[in-house]
């Protein structure tokens, strides 16, 4: 009786662990968001450098 109860309890908990993937999904979304943030920061830095050089060129020509 007790062995059956423990076995069913463990089986139920294992089934819950297999079904609960919210934490894994949240971690994946966080990693994707971090990667997107790094790409945006790199792009804005490059764009800022290009704009700065353009303004410096225009300023020196004036």
mmCIF file of N, CA, C and O in Angstrom:
data_model
loop_
_atom_site.group_PDB
_atom_site.id
_atom_site.type_symbol
_atom_site.label_atom_id
_atom_site.label_comp_id
_atom_site.label_asym_id
_atom_site.label_seq_id
_atom_site.Cartn_x
_atom_site.Cartn_y
_atom_site.Cartn_z
ATOM 1 N N UNK A 1 0.816 -1.176 0.000
ATOM 2 C CA UNK A 1 0.000 0.000 0.000
ATOM 3 C C UNK A 1 0.871 1.255 0.000
ATOM 4 O O UNK A 1 0.677 2.135 -0.832
ATOM 5 N N UNK A 2 1.805 1.325 0.935
ATOM 6 C CA UNK A 2 2.679 2.494 1.012
ATOM 7 C C UNK A 2 3.586 2.573 -0.214
ATOM 8 O O UNK A 2 3.808 3.662 -0.755
ATOM 9 N N UNK A 3 4.067 1.452 -0.671
ATOM 10 C CA UNK A 3 4.930 1.427 -1.853
ATOM 11 C C UNK A 3 4.152 1.903 -3.075
ATOM 12 O O UNK A 3 4.669 2.678 -3.889
ATOM 13 N N UNK A 4 2.926 1.494 -3.223
ATOM 14 C CA UNK A 4 2.103 1.935 -4.346
ATOM 15 C C UNK A 4 1.858 3.438 -4.283
ATOM 16 O O UNK A 4 1.895 4.132 -5.306
ATOM 17 N N UNK A 5 1.611 3.947 -3.083
ATOM 18 C CA UNK A 5 1.380 5.376 -2.925
ATOM 19 C C UNK A 5 2.633 6.177 -3.306
ATOM 20 O O UNK A 5 2.553 7.159 -4.034
ATOM 21 N N UNK A 6 3.769 5.739 -2.827
ATOM 22 C CA UNK A 6 5.023 6.435 -3.135
ATOM 23 C C UNK A 6 5.323 6.354 -4.627
ATOM 24 O O UNK A 6 5.724 7.335 -5.245
ATOM 25 N N UNK A 7 5.093 5.193 -5.214
ATOM 26 C CA UNK A 7 5.336 5.021 -6.647
ATOM 27 C C UNK A 7 4.432 5.948 -7.458
ATOM 28 O O UNK A 7 4.878 6.603 -8.395
ATOM 29 N N UNK A 8 3.157 6.027 -7.091
ATOM 30 C CA UNK A 8 2.248 6.904 -7.833
ATOM 31 C C UNK A 8 2.603 8.371 -7.617
ATOM 32 O O UNK A 8 2.505 9.188 -8.536
ATOM 33 N N UNK A 9 3.035 8.726 -6.423
ATOM 34 C CA UNK A 9 3.442 10.098 -6.136
ATOM 35 C C UNK A 9 4.671 10.487 -6.960
ATOM 36 O O UNK A 9 4.711 11.559 -7.559
ATOM 37 N N UNK A 10 5.657 9.618 -7.010
ATOM 38 C CA UNK A 10 6.869 9.884 -7.792
ATOM 39 C C UNK A 10 6.535 9.967 -9.276
ATOM 40 O O UNK A 10 7.032 10.843 -9.990
ATOM 41 N N UNK A 11 5.679 9.075 -9.743
ATOM 42 C CA UNK A 11 5.271 9.098 -11.150
ATOM 43 C C UNK A 11 4.556 10.394 -11.483
ATOM 44 O O UNK A 11 4.809 11.015 -12.516
ATOM 45 N N UNK A 12 3.694 10.836 -10.594
ATOM 46 C CA UNK A 12 2.959 12.081 -10.806
ATOM 47 C C UNK A 12 3.911 13.282 -10.842
ATOM 48 O O UNK A 12 3.792 14.156 -11.699
ATOM 49 N N UNK A 13 4.869 13.330 -9.922
ATOM 50 C CA UNK A 13 5.830 14.437 -9.873
ATOM 51 C C UNK A 13 6.720 14.437 -11.113
ATOM 52 O O UNK A 13 7.037 15.486 -11.655
ATOM 53 N N UNK A 14 7.116 13.266 -11.575
ATOM 54 C CA UNK A 14 7.931 13.186 -12.791
ATOM 55 C C UNK A 14 7.141 13.668 -14.005
ATOM 56 O O UNK A 14 7.680 14.347 -14.875
ATOM 57 N N UNK A 15 5.882 13.329 -14.054
ATOM 58 C CA UNK A 15 5.037 13.791 -15.155
ATOM 59 C C UNK A 15 4.896 15.309 -15.123
ATOM 60 O O UNK A 15 4.901 15.965 -16.161
ATOM 61 N N UNK A 16 4.780 15.893 -13.935
ATOM 62 C CA UNK A 16 4.691 17.349 -13.818
ATOM 63 C C UNK A 16 5.979 18.013 -14.282
ATOM 64 O O UNK A 16 5.948 19.054 -14.930
ATOM 65 N N UNK A 17 7.114 17.428 -13.970
ATOM 66 C CA UNK A 17 8.388 18.005 -14.389
ATOM 67 C C UNK A 17 8.534 17.977 -15.906
ATOM 68 O O UNK A 17 9.093 18.894 -16.504
ATOM 69 N N UNK A 18 8.041 16.916 -16.530
ATOM 70 C CA UNK A 18 8.121 16.823 -17.988
ATOM 71 C C UNK A 18 7.215 17.849 -18.655
ATOM 72 O O UNK A 18 7.539 18.365 -19.715
ATOM 73 N N UNK A 19 6.090 18.160 -18.046
ATOM 74 C CA UNK A 19 5.142 19.089 -18.645
ATOM 75 C C UNK A 19 5.495 20.550 -18.378
ATOM 76 O O UNK A 19 5.116 21.424 -19.150
ATOM 77 N N UNK A 20 6.209 20.839 -17.307
ATOM 78 C CA UNK A 20 6.503 22.223 -16.935
ATOM 79 C C UNK A 20 7.785 22.679 -17.626
ATOM 80 O O UNK A 20 8.876 22.413 -17.161
ATOM 81 N N UNK A 21 7.636 23.360 -18.755
ATOM 82 C CA UNK A 21 8.796 23.852 -19.495
ATOM 83 C C UNK A 21 8.827 25.374 -19.507
ATOM 84 O O UNK A 21 9.524 25.971 -20.317
ATOM 85 N N UNK A 22 8.080 26.015 -18.626
ATOM 86 C CA UNK A 22 8.029 27.478 -18.616
ATOM 87 C C UNK A 22 9.379 28.095 -18.299
ATOM 88 O O UNK A 22 9.758 29.093 -18.906
ATOM 89 N N UNK A 23 10.104 27.524 -17.359
ATOM 90 C CA UNK A 23 11.396 28.098 -16.986
ATOM 91 C C UNK A 23 12.387 27.999 -18.138
ATOM 92 O O UNK A 23 13.129 28.934 -18.400
ATOM 93 N N UNK A 24 12.379 26.888 -18.824
ATOM 94 C CA UNK A 24 13.272 26.710 -19.964
ATOM 95 C C UNK A 24 12.924 27.716 -21.051
ATOM 96 O O UNK A 24 13.802 28.344 -21.640
ATOM 97 N N UNK A 25 11.654 27.902 -21.312
ATOM 98 C CA UNK A 25 11.222 28.851 -22.330
ATOM 99 C C UNK A 25 11.608 30.268 -21.933
ATOM 100 O O UNK A 25 12.064 31.045 -22.775
ATOM 101 N N UNK A 26 11.458 30.603 -20.678
ATOM 102 C CA UNK A 26 11.823 31.943 -20.207
ATOM 103 C C UNK A 26 13.320 32.185 -20.375
ATOM 104 O O UNK A 26 13.734 33.276 -20.778
ATOM 105 N N UNK A 27 14.124 31.191 -20.088
ATOM 106 C CA UNK A 27 15.571 31.323 -20.257
ATOM 107 C C UNK A 27 15.918 31.500 -21.724
ATOM 108 O O UNK A 27 16.762 32.328 -22.084
ATOM 109 N N UNK A 28 15.268 30.748 -22.605
ATOM 110 C CA UNK A 28 15.518 30.888 -24.039
ATOM 111 C C UNK A 28 15.150 32.285 -24.519
ATOM 112 O O UNK A 28 15.905 32.905 -25.277
ATOM 113 N N UNK A 29 14.013 32.796 -24.078
ATOM 114 C CA UNK A 29 13.615 34.149 -24.477
ATOM 115 C C UNK A 29 14.591 35.190 -23.938
ATOM 116 O O UNK A 29 14.897 36.174 -24.612
ATOM 117 N N UNK A 30 15.080 34.996 -22.730
ATOM 118 C CA UNK A 30 16.048 35.935 -22.161
ATOM 119 C C UNK A 30 17.353 35.931 -22.955
ATOM 120 O O UNK A 30 17.943 36.993 -23.206
ATOM 121 N N UNK A 31 17.794 34.755 -23.371
ATOM 122 C CA UNK A 31 19.014 34.672 -24.179
ATOM 123 C C UNK A 31 18.816 35.332 -25.542
ATOM 124 O O UNK A 31 19.710 36.033 -26.034
ATOM 125 N N UNK A 32 17.661 35.129 -26.153
ATOM 126 C CA UNK A 32 17.378 35.759 -27.435
ATOM 127 C C UNK A 32 17.336 37.276 -27.273
ATOM 128 O O UNK A 32 17.897 38.014 -28.097
ATOM 129 N N UNK A 33 16.695 37.762 -26.216
ATOM 130 C CA UNK A 33 16.629 39.208 -25.970
ATOM 131 C C UNK A 33 18.017 39.788 -25.740
ATOM 132 O O UNK A 33 18.326 40.883 -26.220
ATOM 133 N N UNK A 34 18.866 39.073 -25.017
ATOM 134 C CA UNK A 34 20.233 39.548 -24.773
ATOM 135 C C UNK A 34 21.021 39.603 -26.077
ATOM 136 O O UNK A 34 21.762 40.563 -26.316
ATOM 137 N N UNK A 35 20.858 38.607 -26.922
ATOM 138 C CA UNK A 35 21.550 38.602 -28.211
ATOM 139 C C UNK A 35 21.077 39.757 -29.082
ATOM 140 O O UNK A 35 21.893 40.446 -29.708
ATOM 141 N N UNK A 36 19.791 40.000 -29.111
ATOM 142 C CA UNK A 36 19.250 41.126 -29.885
ATOM 143 C C UNK A 36 19.790 42.443 -29.340
ATOM 144 O O UNK A 36 20.150 43.344 -30.112
ATOM 145 N N UNK A 37 19.876 42.576 -28.024
ATOM 146 C CA UNK A 37 20.402 43.796 -27.419
ATOM 147 C C UNK A 37 21.860 44.020 -27.813
ATOM 148 O O UNK A 37 22.258 45.146 -28.125
ATOM 149 N N UNK A 38 22.654 42.967 -27.834
ATOM 150 C CA UNK A 38 24.060 43.091 -28.224
ATOM 151 C C UNK A 38 24.172 43.533 -29.682
ATOM 152 O O UNK A 38 24.977 44.404 -30.019
ATOM 153 N N UNK A 39 23.350 42.961 -30.551
ATOM 154 C CA UNK A 39 23.365 43.344 -31.964
ATOM 155 C C UNK A 39 22.945 44.801 -32.127
ATOM 156 O O UNK A 39 23.568 45.555 -32.888
ATOM 157 N N UNK A 40 21.919 45.229 -31.417
ATOM 158 C CA UNK A 40 21.465 46.620 -31.514
ATOM 159 C C UNK A 40 22.545 47.572 -31.010
ATOM 160 O O UNK A 40 22.807 48.607 -31.634
ATOM 161 N N UNK A 41 23.182 47.234 -29.906
ATOM 162 C CA UNK A 41 24.248 48.095 -29.371
ATOM 163 C C UNK A 41 25.391 48.203 -30.371
ATOM 164 O O UNK A 41 25.923 49.298 -30.612
ATOM 165 N N UNK A 42 25.766 47.112 -30.980
ATOM 166 C CA UNK A 42 26.833 47.142 -31.984
ATOM 167 C C UNK A 42 26.451 47.979 -33.194
ATOM 168 O O UNK A 42 27.256 48.773 -33.701
ATOM 169 N N UNK A 43 25.224 47.824 -33.655
ATOM 170 C CA UNK A 43 24.770 48.587 -34.819
ATOM 171 C C UNK A 43 24.708 50.075 -34.513
ATOM 172 O O UNK A 43 25.125 50.914 -35.324
ATOM 173 N N UNK A 44 24.191 50.443 -33.356
ATOM 174 C CA UNK A 44 24.092 51.858 -32.984
ATOM 175 C C UNK A 44 25.484 52.463 -32.801
ATOM 176 O O UNK A 44 25.718 53.613 -33.189
ATOM 177 N N UNK A 45 26.402 51.705 -32.267
ATOM 178 C CA UNK A 45 27.773 52.195 -32.108
ATOM 179 C C UNK A 45 28.396 52.470 -33.469
ATOM 180 O O UNK A 45 29.013 53.524 -33.678
ATOM 181 N N UNK A 46 28.243 51.538 -34.398
ATOM 182 C CA UNK A 46 28.791 51.738 -35.745
ATOM 183 C C UNK A 46 28.121 52.914 -36.436
ATOM 184 O O UNK A 46 28.790 53.718 -37.091
ATOM 185 N N UNK A 47 26.823 53.019 -36.317
ATOM 186 C CA UNK A 47 26.092 54.122 -36.927
ATOM 187 C C UNK A 47 26.526 55.448 -36.316
ATOM 188 O O UNK A 47 26.723 56.438 -37.035
ATOM 189 N N UNK A 48 26.689 55.495 -35.018
ATOM 190 C CA UNK A 48 27.129 56.713 -34.337
ATOM 191 C C UNK A 48 28.509 57.146 -34.790
ATOM 192 O O UNK A 48 28.764 58.334 -34.997
ATOM 193 N N UNK A 49 29.408 56.194 -34.971
ATOM 194 C CA UNK A 49 30.760 56.514 -35.445
ATOM 195 C C UNK A 49 30.706 57.078 -36.860
ATOM 196 O O UNK A 49 31.390 58.058 -37.173
ATOM 197 N N UNK A 50 29.877 56.473 -37.716
ATOM 198 C CA UNK A 50 29.738 56.966 -39.085
ATOM 199 C C UNK A 50 29.155 58.364 -39.133
ATOM 200 O O UNK A 50 29.631 59.225 -39.886
ATOM 201 N N UNK A 51 28.142 58.636 -38.338
ATOM 202 C CA UNK A 51 27.523 59.965 -38.299
ATOM 203 C C UNK A 51 28.513 60.988 -37.752
ATOM 204 O O UNK A 51 28.617 62.109 -38.262
ATOM 205 N N UNK A 52 29.250 60.608 -36.752
ATOM 206 C CA UNK A 52 30.255 61.508 -36.168
ATOM 207 C C UNK A 52 31.298 61.880 -37.211
ATOM 208 O O UNK A 52 31.660 63.062 -37.348
ATOM 209 N N UNK A 53 31.774 60.892 -37.954
ATOM 210 C CA UNK A 53 32.763 61.170 -39.004
ATOM 211 C C UNK A 53 32.184 62.071 -40.085
ATOM 212 O O UNK A 53 32.873 62.970 -40.585
ATOM 213 N N UNK A 54 30.938 61.858 -40.448
ATOM 214 C CA UNK A 54 30.294 62.693 -41.468
ATOM 215 C C UNK A 54 30.183 64.136 -40.977
ATOM 216 O O UNK A 54 30.514 65.077 -41.713
ATOM 217 N N UNK A 55 29.752 64.351 -39.765
ATOM 218 C CA UNK A 55 29.643 65.712 -39.222
ATOM 219 C C UNK A 55 31.013 66.372 -39.097
ATOM 220 O O UNK A 55 31.169 67.561 -39.361
ATOM 221 N N UNK A 56 32.027 65.599 -38.715
ATOM 222 C CA UNK A 56 33.377 66.162 -38.628
ATOM 223 C C UNK A 56 33.882 66.570 -40.013
ATOM 224 O O UNK A 56 34.537 67.605 -40.149
ATOM 225 N N UNK A 57 33.600 65.777 -41.017
ATOM 226 C CA UNK A 57 34.007 66.108 -42.387
ATOM 227 C C UNK A 57 33.304 67.377 -42.858
ATOM 228 O O UNK A 57 33.932 68.282 -43.425
ATOM 229 N N UNK A 58 31.997 67.464 -42.622
ATOM 230 C CA UNK A 58 31.249 68.658 -43.013
ATOM 231 C C UNK A 58 31.746 69.885 -42.249
ATOM 232 O O UNK A 58 31.917 70.973 -42.827
ATOM 233 N N UNK A 59 32.019 69.747 -40.968
ATOM 234 C CA UNK A 59 32.501 70.858 -40.160
ATOM 235 C C UNK A 59 33.877 71.335 -40.626
ATOM 236 O O UNK A 59 34.147 72.539 -40.650
ATOM 237 N N UNK A 60 34.728 70.424 -40.985
ATOM 238 C CA UNK A 60 36.073 70.810 -41.438
ATOM 239 C C UNK A 60 36.013 71.473 -42.811
ATOM 240 O O UNK A 60 36.849 72.324 -43.111
ATOM 241 N N UNK A 61 35.059 71.113 -43.658
ATOM 242 C CA UNK A 61 34.910 71.736 -44.978
ATOM 243 C C UNK A 61 34.377 73.162 -44.870
ATOM 244 O O UNK A 61 34.616 73.981 -45.736
ATOM 245 N N UNK A 62 33.621 73.416 -43.818
ATOM 246 C CA UNK A 62 33.075 74.763 -43.639
ATOM 247 C C UNK A 62 34.180 75.651 -43.118
ATOM 248 O O UNK A 62 34.323 76.769 -43.311
#
